[in-house]
Short mmCIF file of C-alpha atoms and ligand atoms in Angstrom, two decimals:
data_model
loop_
_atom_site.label_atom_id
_atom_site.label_comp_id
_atom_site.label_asym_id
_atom_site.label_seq_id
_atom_site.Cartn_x
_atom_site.Cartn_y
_atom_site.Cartn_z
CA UNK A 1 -15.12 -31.75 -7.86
CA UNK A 2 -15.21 -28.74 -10.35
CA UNK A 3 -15.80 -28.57 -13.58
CA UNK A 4 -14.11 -26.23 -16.24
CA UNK A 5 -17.96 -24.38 -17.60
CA UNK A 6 -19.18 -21.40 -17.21
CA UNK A 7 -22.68 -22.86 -16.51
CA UNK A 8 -20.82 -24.24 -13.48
CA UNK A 9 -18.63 -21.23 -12.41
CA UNK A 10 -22.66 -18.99 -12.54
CA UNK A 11 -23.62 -21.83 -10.42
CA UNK A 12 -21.13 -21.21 -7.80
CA UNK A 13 -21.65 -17.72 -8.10
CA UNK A 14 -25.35 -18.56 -7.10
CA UNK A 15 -24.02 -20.84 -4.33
CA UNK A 16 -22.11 -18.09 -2.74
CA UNK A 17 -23.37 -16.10 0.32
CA UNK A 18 -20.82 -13.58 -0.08
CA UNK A 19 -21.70 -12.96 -3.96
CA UNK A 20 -23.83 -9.62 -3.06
CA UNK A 21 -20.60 -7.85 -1.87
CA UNK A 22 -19.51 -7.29 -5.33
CA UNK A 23 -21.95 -4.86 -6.12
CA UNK A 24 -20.89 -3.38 -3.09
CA UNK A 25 -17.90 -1.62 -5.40
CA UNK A 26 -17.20 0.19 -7.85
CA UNK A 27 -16.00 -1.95 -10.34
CA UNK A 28 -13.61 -0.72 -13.25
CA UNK A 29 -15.29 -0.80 -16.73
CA UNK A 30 -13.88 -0.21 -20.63
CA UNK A 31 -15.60 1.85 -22.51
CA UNK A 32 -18.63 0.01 -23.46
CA UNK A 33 -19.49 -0.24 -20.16
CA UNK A 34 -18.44 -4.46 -19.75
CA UNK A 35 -16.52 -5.38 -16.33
CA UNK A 36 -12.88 -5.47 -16.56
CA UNK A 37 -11.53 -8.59 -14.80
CA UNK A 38 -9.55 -7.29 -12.13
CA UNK A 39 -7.33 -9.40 -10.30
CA UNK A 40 -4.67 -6.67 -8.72
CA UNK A 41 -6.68 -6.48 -5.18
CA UNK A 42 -2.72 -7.34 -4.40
CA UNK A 43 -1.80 -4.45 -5.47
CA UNK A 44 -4.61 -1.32 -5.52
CA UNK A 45 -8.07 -3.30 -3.71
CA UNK A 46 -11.15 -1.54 -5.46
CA UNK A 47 -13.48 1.03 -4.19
CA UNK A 48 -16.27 0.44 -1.64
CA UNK A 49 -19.25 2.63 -2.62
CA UNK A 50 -19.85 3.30 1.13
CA UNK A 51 -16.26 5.16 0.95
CA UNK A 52 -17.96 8.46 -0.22
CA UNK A 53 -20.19 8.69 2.55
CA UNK A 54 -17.12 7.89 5.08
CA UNK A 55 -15.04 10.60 3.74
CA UNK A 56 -17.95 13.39 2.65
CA UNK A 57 -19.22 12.89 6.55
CA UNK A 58 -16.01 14.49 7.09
CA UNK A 59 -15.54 17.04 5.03
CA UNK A 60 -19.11 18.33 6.02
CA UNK A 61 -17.99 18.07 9.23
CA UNK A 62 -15.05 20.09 8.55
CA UNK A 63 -16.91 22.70 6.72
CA UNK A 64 -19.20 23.13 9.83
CA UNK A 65 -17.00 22.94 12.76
CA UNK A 66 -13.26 23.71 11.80
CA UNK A 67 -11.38 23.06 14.58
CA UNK A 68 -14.06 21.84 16.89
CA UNK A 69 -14.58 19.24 14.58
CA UNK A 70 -11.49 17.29 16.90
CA UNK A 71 -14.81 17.23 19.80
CA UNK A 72 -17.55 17.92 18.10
CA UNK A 73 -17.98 16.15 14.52
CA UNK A 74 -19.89 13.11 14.45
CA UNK A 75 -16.91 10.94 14.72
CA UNK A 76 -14.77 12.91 17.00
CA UNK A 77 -11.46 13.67 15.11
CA UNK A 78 -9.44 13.43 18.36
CA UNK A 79 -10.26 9.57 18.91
CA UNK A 80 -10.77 8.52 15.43
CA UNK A 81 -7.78 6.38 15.20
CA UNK A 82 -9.63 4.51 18.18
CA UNK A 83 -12.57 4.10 15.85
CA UNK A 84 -10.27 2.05 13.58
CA UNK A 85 -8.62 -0.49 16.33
CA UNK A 86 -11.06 -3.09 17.02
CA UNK A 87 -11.82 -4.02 13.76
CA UNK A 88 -8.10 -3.99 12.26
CA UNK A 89 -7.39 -6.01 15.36
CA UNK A 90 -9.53 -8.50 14.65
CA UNK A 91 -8.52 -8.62 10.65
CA UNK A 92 -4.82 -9.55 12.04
CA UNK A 93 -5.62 -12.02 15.03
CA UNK A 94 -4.36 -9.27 17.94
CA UNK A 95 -5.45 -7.49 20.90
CA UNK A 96 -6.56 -4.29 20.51
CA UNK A 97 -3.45 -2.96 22.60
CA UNK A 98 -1.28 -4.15 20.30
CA UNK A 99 -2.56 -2.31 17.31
CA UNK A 100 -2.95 1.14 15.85
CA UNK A 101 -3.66 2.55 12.51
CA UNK A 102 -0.72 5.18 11.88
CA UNK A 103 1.76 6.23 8.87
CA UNK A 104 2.48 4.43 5.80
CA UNK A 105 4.04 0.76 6.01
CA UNK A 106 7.68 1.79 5.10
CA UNK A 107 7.61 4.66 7.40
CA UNK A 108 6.23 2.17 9.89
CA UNK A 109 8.94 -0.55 9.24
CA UNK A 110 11.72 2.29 10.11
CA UNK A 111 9.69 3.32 13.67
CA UNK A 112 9.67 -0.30 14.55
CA UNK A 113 13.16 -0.93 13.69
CA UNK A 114 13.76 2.47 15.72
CA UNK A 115 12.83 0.03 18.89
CA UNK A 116 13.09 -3.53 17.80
CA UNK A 117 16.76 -3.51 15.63
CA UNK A 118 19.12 -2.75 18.48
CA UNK A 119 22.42 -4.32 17.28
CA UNK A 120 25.66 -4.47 19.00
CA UNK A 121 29.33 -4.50 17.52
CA UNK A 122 29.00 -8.59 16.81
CA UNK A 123 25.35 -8.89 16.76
CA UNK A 124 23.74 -6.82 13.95
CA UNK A 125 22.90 -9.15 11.22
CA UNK A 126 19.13 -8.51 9.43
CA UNK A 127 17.68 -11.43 7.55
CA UNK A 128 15.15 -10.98 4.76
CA UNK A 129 14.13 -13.66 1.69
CA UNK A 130 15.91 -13.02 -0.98
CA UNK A 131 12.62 -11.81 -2.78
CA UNK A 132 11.84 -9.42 -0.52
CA UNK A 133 9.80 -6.76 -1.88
CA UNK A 134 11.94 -3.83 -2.84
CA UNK A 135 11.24 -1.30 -0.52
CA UNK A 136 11.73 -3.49 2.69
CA UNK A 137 15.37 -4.29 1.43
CA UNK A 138 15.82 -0.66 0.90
CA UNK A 139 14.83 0.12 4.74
CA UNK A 140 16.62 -2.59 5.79
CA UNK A 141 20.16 -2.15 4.23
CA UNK A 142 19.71 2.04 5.36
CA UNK A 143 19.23 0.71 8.56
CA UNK A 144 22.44 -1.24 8.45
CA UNK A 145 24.18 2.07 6.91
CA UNK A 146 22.14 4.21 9.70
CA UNK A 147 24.24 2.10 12.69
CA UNK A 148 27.83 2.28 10.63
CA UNK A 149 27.64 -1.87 9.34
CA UNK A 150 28.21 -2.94 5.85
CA UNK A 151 24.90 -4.05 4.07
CA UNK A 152 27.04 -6.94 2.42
CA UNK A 153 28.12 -8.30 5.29
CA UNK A 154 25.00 -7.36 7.17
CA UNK A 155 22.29 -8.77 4.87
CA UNK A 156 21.45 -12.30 5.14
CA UNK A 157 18.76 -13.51 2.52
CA UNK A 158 16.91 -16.38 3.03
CA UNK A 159 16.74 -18.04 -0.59
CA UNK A 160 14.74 -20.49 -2.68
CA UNK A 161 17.22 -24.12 -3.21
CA UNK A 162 18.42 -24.15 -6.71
CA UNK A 163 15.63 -25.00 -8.81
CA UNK A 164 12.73 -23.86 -6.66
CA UNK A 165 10.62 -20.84 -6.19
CA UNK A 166 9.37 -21.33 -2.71
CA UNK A 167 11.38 -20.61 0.78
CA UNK A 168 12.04 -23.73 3.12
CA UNK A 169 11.58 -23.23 6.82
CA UNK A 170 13.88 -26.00 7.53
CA UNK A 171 16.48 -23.48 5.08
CA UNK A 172 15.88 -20.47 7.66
CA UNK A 173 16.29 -22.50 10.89
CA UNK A 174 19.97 -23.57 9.30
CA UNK A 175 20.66 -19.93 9.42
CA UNK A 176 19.17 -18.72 12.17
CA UNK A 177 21.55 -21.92 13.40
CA UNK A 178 24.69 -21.11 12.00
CA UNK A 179 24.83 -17.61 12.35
CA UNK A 180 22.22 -16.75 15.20
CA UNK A 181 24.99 -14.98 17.49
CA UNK A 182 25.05 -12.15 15.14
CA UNK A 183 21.77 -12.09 13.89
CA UNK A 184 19.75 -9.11 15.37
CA UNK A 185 16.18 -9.46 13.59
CA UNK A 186 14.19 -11.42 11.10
CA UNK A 187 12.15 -9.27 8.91
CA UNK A 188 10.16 -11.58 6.74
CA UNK A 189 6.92 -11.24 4.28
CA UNK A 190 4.28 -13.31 6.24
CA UNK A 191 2.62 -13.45 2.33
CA UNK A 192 5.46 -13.64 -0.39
CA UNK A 193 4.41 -10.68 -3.13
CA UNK A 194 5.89 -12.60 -5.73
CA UNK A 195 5.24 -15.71 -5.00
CA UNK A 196 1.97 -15.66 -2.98
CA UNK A 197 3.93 -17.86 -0.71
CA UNK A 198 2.14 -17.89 3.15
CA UNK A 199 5.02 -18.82 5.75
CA UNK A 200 4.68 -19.91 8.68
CA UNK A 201 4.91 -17.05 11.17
CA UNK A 202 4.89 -18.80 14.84
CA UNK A 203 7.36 -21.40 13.54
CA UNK A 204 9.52 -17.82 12.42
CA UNK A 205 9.19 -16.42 15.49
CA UNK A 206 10.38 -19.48 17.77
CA UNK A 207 13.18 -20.38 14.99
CA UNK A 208 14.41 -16.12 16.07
CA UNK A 209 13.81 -16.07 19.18
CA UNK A 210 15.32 -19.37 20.04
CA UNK A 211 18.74 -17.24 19.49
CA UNK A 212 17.00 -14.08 20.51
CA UNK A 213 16.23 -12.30 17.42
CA UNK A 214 14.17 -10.26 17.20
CA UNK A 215 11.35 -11.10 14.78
CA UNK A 216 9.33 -8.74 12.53
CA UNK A 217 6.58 -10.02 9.72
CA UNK A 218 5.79 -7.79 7.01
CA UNK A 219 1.99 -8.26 6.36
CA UNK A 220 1.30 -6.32 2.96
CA UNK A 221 0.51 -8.85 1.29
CA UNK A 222 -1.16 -10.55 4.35
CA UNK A 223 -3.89 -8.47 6.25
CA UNK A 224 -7.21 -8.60 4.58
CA UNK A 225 -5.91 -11.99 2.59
CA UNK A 226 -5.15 -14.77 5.60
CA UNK A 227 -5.42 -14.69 9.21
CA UNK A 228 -2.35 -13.95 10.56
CA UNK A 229 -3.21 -14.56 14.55
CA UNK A 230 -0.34 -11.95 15.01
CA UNK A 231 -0.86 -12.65 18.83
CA UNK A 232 -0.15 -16.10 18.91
CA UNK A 233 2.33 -16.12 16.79
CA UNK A 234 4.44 -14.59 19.16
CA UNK A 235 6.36 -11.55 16.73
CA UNK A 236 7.35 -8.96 18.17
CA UNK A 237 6.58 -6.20 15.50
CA UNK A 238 4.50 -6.37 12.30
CA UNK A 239 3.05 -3.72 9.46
CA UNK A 240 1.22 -3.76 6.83
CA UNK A 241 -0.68 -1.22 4.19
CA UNK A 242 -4.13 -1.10 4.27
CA UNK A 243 -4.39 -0.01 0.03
CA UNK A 244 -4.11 -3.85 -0.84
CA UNK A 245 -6.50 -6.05 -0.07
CA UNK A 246 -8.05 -3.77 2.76
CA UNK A 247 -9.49 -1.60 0.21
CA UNK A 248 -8.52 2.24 1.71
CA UNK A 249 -7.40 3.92 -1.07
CA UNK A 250 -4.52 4.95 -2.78
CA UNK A 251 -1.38 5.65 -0.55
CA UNK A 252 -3.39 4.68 2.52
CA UNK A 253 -2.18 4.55 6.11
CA UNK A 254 -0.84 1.39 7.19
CA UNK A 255 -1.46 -0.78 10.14
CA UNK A 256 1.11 -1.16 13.00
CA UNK A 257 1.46 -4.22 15.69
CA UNK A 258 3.49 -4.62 18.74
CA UNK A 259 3.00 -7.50 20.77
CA UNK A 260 1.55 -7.18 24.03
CA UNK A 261 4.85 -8.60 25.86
CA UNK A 262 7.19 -5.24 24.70
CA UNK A 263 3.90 -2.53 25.07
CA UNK A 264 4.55 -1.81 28.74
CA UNK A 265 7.95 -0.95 28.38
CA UNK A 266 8.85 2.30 28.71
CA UNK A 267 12.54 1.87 27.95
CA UNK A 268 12.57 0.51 24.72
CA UNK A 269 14.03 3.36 22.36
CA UNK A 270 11.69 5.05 19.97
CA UNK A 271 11.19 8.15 18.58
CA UNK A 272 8.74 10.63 20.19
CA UNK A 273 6.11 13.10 19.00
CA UNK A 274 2.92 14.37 20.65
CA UNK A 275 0.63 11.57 19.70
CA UNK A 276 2.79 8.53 21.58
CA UNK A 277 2.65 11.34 24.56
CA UNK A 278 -0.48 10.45 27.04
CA UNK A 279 -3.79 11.25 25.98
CA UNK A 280 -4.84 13.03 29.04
CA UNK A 281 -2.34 15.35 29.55
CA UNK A 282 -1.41 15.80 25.32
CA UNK A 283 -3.03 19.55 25.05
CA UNK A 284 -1.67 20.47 28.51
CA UNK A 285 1.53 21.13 25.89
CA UNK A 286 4.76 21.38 29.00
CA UNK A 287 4.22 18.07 30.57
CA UNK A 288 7.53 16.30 30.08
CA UNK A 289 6.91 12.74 27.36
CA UNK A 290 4.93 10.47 28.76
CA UNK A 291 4.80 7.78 26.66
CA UNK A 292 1.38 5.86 25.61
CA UNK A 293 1.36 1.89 26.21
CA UNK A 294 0.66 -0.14 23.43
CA UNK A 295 0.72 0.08 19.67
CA UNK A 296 -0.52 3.79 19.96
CA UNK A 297 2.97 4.60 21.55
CA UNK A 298 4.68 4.62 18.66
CA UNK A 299 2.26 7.11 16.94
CA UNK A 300 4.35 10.51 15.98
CA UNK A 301 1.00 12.91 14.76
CA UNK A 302 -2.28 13.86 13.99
CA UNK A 303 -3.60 11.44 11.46
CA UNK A 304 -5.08 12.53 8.43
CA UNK A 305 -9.00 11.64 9.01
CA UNK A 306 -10.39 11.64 5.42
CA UNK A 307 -7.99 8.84 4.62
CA UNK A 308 -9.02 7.10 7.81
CA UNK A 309 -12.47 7.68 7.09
CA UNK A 310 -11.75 5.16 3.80
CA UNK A 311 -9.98 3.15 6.38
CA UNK A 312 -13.21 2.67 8.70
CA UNK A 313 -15.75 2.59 5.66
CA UNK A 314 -13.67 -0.27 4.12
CA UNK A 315 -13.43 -1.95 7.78
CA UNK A 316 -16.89 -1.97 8.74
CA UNK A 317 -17.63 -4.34 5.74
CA UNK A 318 -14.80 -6.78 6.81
CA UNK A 319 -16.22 -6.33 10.48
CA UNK A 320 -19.70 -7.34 8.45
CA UNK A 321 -18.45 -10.14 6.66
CA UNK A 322 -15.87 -11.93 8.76
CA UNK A 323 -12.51 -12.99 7.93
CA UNK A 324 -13.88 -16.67 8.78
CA UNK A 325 -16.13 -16.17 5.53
CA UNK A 326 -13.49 -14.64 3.53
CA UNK A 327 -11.43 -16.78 3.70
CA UNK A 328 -13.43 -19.84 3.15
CA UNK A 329 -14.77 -18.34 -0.50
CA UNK A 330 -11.27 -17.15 -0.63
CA UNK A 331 -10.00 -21.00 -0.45
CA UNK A 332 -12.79 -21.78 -3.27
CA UNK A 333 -12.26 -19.06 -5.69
CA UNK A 334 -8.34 -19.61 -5.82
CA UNK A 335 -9.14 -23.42 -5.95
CA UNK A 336 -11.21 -22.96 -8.93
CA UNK A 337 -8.63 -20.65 -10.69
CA UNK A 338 -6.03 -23.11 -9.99
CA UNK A 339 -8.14 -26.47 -11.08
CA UNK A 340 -8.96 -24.15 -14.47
CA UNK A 341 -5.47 -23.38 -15.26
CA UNK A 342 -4.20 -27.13 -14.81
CA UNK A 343 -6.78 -27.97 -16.94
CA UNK A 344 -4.62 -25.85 -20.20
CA UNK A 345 -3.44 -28.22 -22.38
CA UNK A 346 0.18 -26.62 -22.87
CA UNK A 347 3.57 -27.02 -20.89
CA UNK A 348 4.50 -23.22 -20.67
CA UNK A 349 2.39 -22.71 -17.76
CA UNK A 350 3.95 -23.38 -14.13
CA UNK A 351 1.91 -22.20 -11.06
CA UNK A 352 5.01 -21.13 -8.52
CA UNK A 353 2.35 -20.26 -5.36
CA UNK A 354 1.75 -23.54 -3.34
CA UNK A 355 -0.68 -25.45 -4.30
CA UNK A 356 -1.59 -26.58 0.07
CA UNK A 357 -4.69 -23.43 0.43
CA UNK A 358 -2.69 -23.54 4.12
CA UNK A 359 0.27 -22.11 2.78
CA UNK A 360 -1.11 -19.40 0.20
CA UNK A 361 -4.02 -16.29 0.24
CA UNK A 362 -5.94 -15.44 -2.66
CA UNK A 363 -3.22 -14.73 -5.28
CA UNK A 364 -1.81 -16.91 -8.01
CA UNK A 365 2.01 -16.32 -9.09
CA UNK A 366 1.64 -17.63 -13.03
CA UNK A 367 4.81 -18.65 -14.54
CA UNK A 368 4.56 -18.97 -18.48
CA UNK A 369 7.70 -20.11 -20.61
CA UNK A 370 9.07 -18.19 -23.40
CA UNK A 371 6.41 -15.21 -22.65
CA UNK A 372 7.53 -11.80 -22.01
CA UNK A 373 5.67 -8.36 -21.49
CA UNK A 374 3.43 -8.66 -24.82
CA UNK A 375 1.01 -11.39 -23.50
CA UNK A 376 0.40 -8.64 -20.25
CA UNK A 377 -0.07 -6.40 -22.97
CA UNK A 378 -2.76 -8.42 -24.51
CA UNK A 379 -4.03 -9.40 -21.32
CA UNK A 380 -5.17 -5.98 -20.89
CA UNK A 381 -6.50 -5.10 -23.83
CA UNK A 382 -8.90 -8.08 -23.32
CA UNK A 383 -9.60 -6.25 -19.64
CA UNK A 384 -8.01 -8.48 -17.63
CA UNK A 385 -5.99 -6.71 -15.24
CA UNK A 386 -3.09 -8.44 -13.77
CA UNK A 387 0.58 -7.58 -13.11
CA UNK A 388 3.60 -8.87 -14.52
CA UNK A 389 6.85 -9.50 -13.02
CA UNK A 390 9.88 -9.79 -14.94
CA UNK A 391 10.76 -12.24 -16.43
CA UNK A 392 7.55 -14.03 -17.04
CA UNK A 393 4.73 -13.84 -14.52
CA UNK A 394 1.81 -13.52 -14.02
CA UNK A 395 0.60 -12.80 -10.44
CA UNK A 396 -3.31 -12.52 -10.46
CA UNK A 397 -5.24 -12.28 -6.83
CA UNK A 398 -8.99 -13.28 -7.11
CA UNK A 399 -10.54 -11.61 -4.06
CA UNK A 400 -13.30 -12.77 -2.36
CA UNK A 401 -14.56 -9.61 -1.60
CA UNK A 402 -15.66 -8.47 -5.06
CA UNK A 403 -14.05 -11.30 -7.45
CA UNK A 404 -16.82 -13.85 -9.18
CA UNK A 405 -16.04 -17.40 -9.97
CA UNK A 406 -17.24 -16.39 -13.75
CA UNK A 407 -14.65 -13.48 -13.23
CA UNK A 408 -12.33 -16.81 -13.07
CA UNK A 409 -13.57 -18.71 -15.47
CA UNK A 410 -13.74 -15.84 -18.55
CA UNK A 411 -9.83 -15.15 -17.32
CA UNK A 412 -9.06 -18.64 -18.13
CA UNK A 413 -10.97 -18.65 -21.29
CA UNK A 414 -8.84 -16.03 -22.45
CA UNK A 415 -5.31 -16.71 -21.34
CA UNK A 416 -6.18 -19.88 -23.06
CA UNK A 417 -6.40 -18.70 -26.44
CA UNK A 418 -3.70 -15.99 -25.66
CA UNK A 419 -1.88 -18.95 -25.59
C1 LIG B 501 3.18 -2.91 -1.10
C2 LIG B 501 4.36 -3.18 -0.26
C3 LIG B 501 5.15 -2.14 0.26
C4 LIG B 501 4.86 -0.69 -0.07
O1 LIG B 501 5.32 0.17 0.92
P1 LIG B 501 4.71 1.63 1.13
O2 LIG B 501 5.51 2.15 2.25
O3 LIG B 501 3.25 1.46 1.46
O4 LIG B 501 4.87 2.39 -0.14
C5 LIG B 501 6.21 -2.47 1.08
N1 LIG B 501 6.50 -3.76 1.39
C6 LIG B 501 5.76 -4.79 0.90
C7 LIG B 501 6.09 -6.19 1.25
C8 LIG B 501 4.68 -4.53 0.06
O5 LIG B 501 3.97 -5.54 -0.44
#
């Protein structure tokens, strides 16, 4: 079992076989020079060094061949989207067919609901959780608006019971039950960002398509943090940014999954640019469209490469590491933050993320009673960086990329006296 000293938090440090990737990034400090203890990989993931060299390989590149760059720098521009697949593939449990590296999530969420939210006159319904984060409502209701429906009437949100935090799957197959004739699509965090809250995504997508809706899992919160196995599951569509825990950099491109079953079919709307329009005939510039199979046939452009060049740096370590081994510290290091936060003697703190590893990631979701903004405030000027959601929590995400178990321990220490 573990025990609440920092003699035994260095020892698990010691323990760990994943401890050298820390110095692997840059690491925030204050200005003597100590560590700040950041725990908002949920929100901005840190800096790999190797991202530099990624992006600086391109520039060069640029400077030397302009245009031919697209064929002749070291990682051919033209491809380099390609270079990208395999690895995000593997991050999110899906084929490489079924995924491409393209946009930004929002953007992405739209182009999928371009294809995959088709409604008709009495089927048109979108259902969400009622903590949805805020931009995935916003896309949702102008959808609704963008096909003439009301967003009232045309918004179902899947809520917490009176009294809890956390969503019920036997609460989303009730609606799905009730009002699955004119339900359209399920669009649903596969990682709660408020809660931390990891649903179950195959039992989503048979509960859908059971009344065939269509089914759509935002993974923001989820790629880089569990292991989604996006192909079994069976959704149909799924995004996610790649600025969170998959370390790219600020305002990243986000990740984009379609299974396998709808990427041969040629009919499904979309909208159209020249990079969905077949590789080998792209630059001949009159063909008619000829649309691309798989994920890469909803692309619209030319990616920008330096920001995929972050993209690939911060992917070949996760290729390195494994999400096998990520997650297994990651199981540890969040059951050692828990186990040291049950351990405060006081009733004002409530952990709302469940407390089954199965059915969370990394992050935490601290509720504390009668605090408000302040003890944020003071968090950070002891250089712990969390974030704070209104009214009063605290959502902290130890990652097991870069985050120590003393990291853990000294956060404890201080919320404690904060306290
Ligand atoms: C972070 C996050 C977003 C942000 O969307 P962008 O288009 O990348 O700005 C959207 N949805 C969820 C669930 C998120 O966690």
């Amino acid at each position: 079992m573990y025990k609440p000293t920092l003699n035994y938090a260095q020892q698990l440090d010691k323990e760990d076989n994943l401890a050298h990737l820390r110095a692997q990034f840059h690491i925030p400090k204050d200005a003597e020079g100590n560590d700040w203890l950041y725990f908002t990989g949920n929100s901005l993931g840190l800096q790999p060094k190797q991202t530099q060299q990624y992006i600086q390989q391109e520039l060069d590149d640029w400077a030397k061949y302009g245009v031919e760059g697209h064929f002749e720098a070291r990682n051919p521009w033209m491809p380099y989207h390609e270079f990208l697949t395999n690895s995000m593939a593997k991050i999110v449990g899906a084929k490489p067919l079924e995924v491409v590296v393209m946009n930004t999530l929002t953007t992405n969420l739209h182009l999928l609901m371009v294809s995959f939210y088709q409604p008709t006159k009495t089927k048109y319904k979108i259902v969400i959780e009622s903590d949805a984060f805020p931009s995935d409502r916003y896309a949702v209701q102008s959808q609704l608006k963008f096909h003439g429906f009301d967003t009232e009437k045309g918004l179902v949100e899947w809520k917490p019971r009176e009294g809890e935090e956390l969503l019920r799957i036997e609460d989303l197959e009730k609606i799905v039950d009730e009002q699955g004739d004119e339900i359209a699509l399920l669009l649903i965090g596969g990682v709660n960002y408020y809660t931390g809250q990891y649903l179950d995504i195959k039992r989503i997508a048979e509960i859908g398509h059971a009344k065939n809706c269509m089914v759509g899992i935002d993974l923001a919160h989820g790629a880089g943090n569990i292991s989604p196995e996006l192909h079994d599951s069976g959704v149909d569509f799924a995004a996610w940014c790649t600025y969170k825990y998959l370390n790219s950099g600020p305002g990243s491109l986000a990740g984009l999954f379609v299974h396998e079953k709808h990427g041969h079919n040629k009919e499904l709307p979309r909208f159209a640019g020249w990079w969905n329009h077949n590789k080998e005939t792209r630059f001949n510039m009159r063909q008619p469209f000829d649309v691309m199979p798989g994920a890469e046939g909803w692309q619209l452009s030319n990616p920008p490469i330096l920001s995929m060049a972050a993209i690939r740096a911060s992917l070949d370590m996760f290729e390195e590491v494994g999400m096998g081994a990520l997650r297994a510290k990651s199981e540890k290091l969040t059951g050692y933050f828990e186990y040291l936060i049950n351990q405060i003697d006081t009733d004002r703190i409530k952990i709302i993320t469940p407390s089954n590893p199965k059915e969370r990631g990394c992050q935490l979701s601290i509720q504390v009673r009668n605090a408000d903004k302040s003890l944020h405030k003071k968090l950070t000027e002891n250089n712990i960086i969390t974030d704070w959601r209104e009214p009063d929590v605290i959502r902290c995400a130890p990652v097991p990329m870069y985050n120590s178990f003393e990291d853990v321990y000294r956060m404890v220490e201080i919320l404690k006296t904060l306290l």
